[in-house]
mmCIF file of C-alpha atoms in Angstrom:
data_model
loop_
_atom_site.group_PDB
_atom_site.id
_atom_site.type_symbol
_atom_site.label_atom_id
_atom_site.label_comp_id
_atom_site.label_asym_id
_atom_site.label_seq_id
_atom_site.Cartn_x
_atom_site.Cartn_y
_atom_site.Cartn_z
ATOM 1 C CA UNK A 1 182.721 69.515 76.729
ATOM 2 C CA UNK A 2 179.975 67.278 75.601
ATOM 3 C CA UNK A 3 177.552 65.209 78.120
ATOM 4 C CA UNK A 4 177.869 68.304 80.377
ATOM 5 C CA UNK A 5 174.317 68.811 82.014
ATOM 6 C CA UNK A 6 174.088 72.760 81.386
ATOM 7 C CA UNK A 7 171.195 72.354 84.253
ATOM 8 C CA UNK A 8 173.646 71.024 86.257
ATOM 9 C CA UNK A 9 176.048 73.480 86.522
ATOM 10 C CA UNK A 10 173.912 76.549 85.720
ATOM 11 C CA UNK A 11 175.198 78.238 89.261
ATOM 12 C CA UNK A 12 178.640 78.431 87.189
ATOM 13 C CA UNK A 13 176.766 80.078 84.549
ATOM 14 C CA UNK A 14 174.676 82.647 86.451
ATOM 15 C CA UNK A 15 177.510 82.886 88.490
ATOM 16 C CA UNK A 16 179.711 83.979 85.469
ATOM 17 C CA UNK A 17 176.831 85.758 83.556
ATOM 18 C CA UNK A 18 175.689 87.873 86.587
ATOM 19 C CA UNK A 19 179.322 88.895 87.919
ATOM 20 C CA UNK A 20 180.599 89.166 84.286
ATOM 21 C CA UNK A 21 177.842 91.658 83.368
ATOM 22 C CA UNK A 22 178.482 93.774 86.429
ATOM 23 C CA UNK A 23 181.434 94.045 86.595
ATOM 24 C CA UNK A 24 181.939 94.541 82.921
ATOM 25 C CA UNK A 25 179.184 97.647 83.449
ATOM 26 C CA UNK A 26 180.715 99.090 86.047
ATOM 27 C CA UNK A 27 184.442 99.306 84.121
ATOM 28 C CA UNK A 28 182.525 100.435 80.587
ATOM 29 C CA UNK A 29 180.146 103.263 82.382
ATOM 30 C CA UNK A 30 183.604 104.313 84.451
ATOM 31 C CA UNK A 31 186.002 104.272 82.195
ATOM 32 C CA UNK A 32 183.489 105.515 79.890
ATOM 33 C CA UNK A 33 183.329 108.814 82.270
ATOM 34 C CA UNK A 34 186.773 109.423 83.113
ATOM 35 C CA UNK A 35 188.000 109.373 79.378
ATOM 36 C CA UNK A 36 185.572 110.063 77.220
ATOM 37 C CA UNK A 37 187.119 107.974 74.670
ATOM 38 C CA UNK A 38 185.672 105.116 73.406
ATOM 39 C CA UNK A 39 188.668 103.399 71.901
ATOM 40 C CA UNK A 40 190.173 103.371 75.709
ATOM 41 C CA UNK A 41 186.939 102.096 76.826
ATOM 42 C CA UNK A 42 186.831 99.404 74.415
ATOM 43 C CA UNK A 43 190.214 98.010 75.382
ATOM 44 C CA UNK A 44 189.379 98.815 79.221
ATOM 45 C CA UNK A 45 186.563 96.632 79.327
ATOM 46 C CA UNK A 46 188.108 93.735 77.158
ATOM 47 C CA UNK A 47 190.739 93.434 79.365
ATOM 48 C CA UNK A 48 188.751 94.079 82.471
ATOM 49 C CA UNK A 49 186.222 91.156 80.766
ATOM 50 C CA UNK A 50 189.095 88.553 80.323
ATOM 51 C CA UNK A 51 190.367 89.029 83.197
ATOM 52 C CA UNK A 52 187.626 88.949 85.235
ATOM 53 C CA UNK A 53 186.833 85.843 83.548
ATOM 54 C CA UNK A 54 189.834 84.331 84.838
ATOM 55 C CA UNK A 55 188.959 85.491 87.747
ATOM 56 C CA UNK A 56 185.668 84.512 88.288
ATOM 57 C CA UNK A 57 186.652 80.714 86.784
ATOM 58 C CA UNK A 58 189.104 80.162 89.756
ATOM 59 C CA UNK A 59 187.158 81.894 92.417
ATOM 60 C CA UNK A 60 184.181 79.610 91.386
ATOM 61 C CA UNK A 61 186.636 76.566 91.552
ATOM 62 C CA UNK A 62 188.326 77.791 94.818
ATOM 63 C CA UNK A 63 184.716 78.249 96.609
ATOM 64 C CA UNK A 64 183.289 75.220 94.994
ATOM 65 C CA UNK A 65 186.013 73.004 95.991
ATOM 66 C CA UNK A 66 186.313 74.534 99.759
ATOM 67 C CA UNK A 67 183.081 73.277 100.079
ATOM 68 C CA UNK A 68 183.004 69.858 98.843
ATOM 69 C CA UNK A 69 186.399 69.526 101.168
ATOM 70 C CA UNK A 70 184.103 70.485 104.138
ATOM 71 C CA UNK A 71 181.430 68.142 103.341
ATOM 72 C CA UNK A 72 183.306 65.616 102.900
ATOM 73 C CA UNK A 73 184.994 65.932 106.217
ATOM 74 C CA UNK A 74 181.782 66.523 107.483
ATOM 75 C CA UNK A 75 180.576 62.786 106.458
ATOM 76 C CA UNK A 76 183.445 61.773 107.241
ATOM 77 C CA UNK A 77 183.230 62.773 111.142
ATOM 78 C CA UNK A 78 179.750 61.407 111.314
ATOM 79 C CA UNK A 79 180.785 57.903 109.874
ATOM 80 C CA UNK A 80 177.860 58.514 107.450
ATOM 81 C CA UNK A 81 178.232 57.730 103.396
ATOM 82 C CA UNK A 82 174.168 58.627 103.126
ATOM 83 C CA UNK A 83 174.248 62.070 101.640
ATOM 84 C CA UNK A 84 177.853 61.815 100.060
ATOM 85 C CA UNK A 85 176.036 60.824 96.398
ATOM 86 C CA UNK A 86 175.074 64.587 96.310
ATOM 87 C CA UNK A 87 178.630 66.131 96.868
ATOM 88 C CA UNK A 88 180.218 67.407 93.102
ATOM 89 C CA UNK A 89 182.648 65.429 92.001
ATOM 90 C CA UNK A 90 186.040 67.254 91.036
ATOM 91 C CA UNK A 91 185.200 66.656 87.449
ATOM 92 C CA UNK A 92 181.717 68.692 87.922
ATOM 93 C CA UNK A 93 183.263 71.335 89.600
ATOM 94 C CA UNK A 94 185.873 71.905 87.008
ATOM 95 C CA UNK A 95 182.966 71.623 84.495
ATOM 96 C CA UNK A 96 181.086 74.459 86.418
ATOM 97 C CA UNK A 97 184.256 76.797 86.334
ATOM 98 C CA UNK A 98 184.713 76.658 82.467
ATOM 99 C CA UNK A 99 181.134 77.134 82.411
ATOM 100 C CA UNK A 100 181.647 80.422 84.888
ATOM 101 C CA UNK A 101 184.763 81.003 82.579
ATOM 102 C CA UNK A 102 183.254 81.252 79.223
ATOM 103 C CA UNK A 103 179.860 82.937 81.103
ATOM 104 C CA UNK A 104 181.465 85.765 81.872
ATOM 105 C CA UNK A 105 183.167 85.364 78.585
ATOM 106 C CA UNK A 106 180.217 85.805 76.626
ATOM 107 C CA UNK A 107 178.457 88.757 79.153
ATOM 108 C CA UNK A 108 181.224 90.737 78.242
ATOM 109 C CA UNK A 109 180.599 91.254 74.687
ATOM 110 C CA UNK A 110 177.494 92.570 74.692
ATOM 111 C CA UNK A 111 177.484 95.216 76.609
ATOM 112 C CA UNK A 112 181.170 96.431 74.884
ATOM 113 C CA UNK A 113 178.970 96.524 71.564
ATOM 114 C CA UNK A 114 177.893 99.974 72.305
ATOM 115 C CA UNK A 115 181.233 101.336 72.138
ATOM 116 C CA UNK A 116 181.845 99.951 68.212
ATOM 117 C CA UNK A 117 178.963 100.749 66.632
ATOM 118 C CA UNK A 118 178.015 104.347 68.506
ATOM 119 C CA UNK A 119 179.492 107.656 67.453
ATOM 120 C CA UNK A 120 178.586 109.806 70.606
ATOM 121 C CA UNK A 121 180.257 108.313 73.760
ATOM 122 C CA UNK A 122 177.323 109.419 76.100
ATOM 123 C CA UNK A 123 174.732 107.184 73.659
ATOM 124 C CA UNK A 124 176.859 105.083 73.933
ATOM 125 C CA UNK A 125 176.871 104.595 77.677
ATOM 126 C CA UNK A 126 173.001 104.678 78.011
ATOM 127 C CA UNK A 127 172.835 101.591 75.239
ATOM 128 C CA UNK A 128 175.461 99.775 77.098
ATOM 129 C CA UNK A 129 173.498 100.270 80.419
ATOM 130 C CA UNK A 130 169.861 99.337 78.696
ATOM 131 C CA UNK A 131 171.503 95.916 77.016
ATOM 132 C CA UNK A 132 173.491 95.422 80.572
ATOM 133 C CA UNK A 133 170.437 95.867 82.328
ATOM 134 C CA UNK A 134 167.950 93.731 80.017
ATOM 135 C CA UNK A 135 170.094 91.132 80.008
ATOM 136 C CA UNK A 136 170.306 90.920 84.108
ATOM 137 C CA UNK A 137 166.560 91.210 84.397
ATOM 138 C CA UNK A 138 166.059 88.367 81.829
ATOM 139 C CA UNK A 139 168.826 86.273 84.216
ATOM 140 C CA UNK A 140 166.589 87.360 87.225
ATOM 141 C CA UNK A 141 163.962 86.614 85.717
ATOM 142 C CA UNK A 142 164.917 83.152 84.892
ATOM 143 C CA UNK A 143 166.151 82.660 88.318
ATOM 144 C CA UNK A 144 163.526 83.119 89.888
ATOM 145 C CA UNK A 145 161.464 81.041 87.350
ATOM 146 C CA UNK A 146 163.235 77.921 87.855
ATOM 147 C CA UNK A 147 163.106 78.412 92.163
ATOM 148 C CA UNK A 148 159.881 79.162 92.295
ATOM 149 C CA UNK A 149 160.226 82.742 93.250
ATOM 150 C CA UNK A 150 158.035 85.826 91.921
ATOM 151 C CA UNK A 151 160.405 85.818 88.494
ATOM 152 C CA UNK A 152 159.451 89.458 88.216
ATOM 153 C CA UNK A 153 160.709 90.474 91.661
ATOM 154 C CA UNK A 154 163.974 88.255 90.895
ATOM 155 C CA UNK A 155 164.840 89.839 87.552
ATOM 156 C CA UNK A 156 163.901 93.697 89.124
ATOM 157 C CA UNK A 157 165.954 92.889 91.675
ATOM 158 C CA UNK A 158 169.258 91.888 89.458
ATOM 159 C CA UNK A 159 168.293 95.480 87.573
ATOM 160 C CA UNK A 160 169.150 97.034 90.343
ATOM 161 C CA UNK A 161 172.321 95.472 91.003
ATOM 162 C CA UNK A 162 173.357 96.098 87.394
ATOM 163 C CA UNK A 163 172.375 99.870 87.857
ATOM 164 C CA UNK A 164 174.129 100.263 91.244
ATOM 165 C CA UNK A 165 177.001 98.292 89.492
ATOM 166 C CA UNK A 166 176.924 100.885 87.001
ATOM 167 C CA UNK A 167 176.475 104.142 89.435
ATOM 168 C CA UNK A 168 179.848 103.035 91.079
ATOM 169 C CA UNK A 169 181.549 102.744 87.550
ATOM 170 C CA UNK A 170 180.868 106.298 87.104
ATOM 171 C CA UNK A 171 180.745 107.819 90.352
ATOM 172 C CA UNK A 172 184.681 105.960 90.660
ATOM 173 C CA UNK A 173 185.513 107.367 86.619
ATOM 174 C CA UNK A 174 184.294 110.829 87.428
ATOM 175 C CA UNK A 175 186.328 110.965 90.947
ATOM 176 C CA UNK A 176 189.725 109.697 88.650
ATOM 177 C CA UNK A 177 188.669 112.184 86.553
ATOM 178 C CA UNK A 178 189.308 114.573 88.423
ATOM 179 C CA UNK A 179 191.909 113.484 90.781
ATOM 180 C CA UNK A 180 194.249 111.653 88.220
ATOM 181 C CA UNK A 181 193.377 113.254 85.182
ATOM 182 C CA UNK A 182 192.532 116.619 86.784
ATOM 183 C CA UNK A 183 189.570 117.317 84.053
#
């Protein structure tokens, strides 16, 4: 993937990073509280991560394409090429999936840490939400650098997304809990 203009396609890597990180959170802290095992959490949220990778790499190239298609038609109603310079190409948008791809990739292994190098399950879960958490403030943060926006407001903001990500992870694991695993 050289020449690819990280700048360029940094919406596929927030995109990946952001849902990646959340999602990932959400399956760890859950999974985390229904079981109380760590070795079922570890494979849990690896295959929750790769998945979700997947996932997020063809739902970014689904949306991304959906719009370029209705852009295009739109120039193409209104007789107009002026504009058209600025639509993705279908190279850029396949560039920007990987990108989301290997994003979410990457968010997933950091917050899984936790779970190999901590004894107590509960520690554990409160390291895994204080990396999840840094991590999405520092993405905020950097959002809202590069538009402009009050960076700390942006990256407070995606902390609270990551912890509500994470309180319906383990409100969900405690109600399987008790209703599958009747604990």
């Amino acid at each position: 993937m050289a020449g690819i203009n990280f700048f360029e396609h940094f919406q596929g890597i927030a995109f990946g990073l952001m849902d990646g990180i959340v999602t990932l959170l959400g399956i760890l802290i859950g999974v985390s509280e229904a079981t109380g095992n760590a070795k079922i959490v570890i494979v849990s949220g690896l295959i929750g991560g790769i998945a979700n990778s997947f996932g997020n790499a063809i739902g970014f190239y689904t949306s991304e394409s959906a719009e370029r298609g209705m852009q295009l038609r739109f120039y193409e109603k209104k007789k107009k090429r002026d504009g058209t310079e600025y639509l993705h190409t279908h190279s850029d948008i396949i560039q920007s999936a990987l990108l989301s791809f290997f994003s979410s990739l990457l968010a997933l292994f950091i917050p899984t840490l936790p779970f190999f190098l901590v004894d107590k399950i509960g520690n554990a879960m409160v390291l895994c939400v204080v990396l999840s958490i840094s991590l999405l403030f520092f993405l905020g943060y950097y959002i809202g650098s590069i538009y402009r926006w009050n960076a700390w407001k942006s990256g407070i903001r995606y902390v609270l997304i990551g912890l509500i990500g994470a309180a319906v992870g383990f409100l969900a694991g405690d109600a399987l809990k008790h209703l599958i695993l009747g604990a």
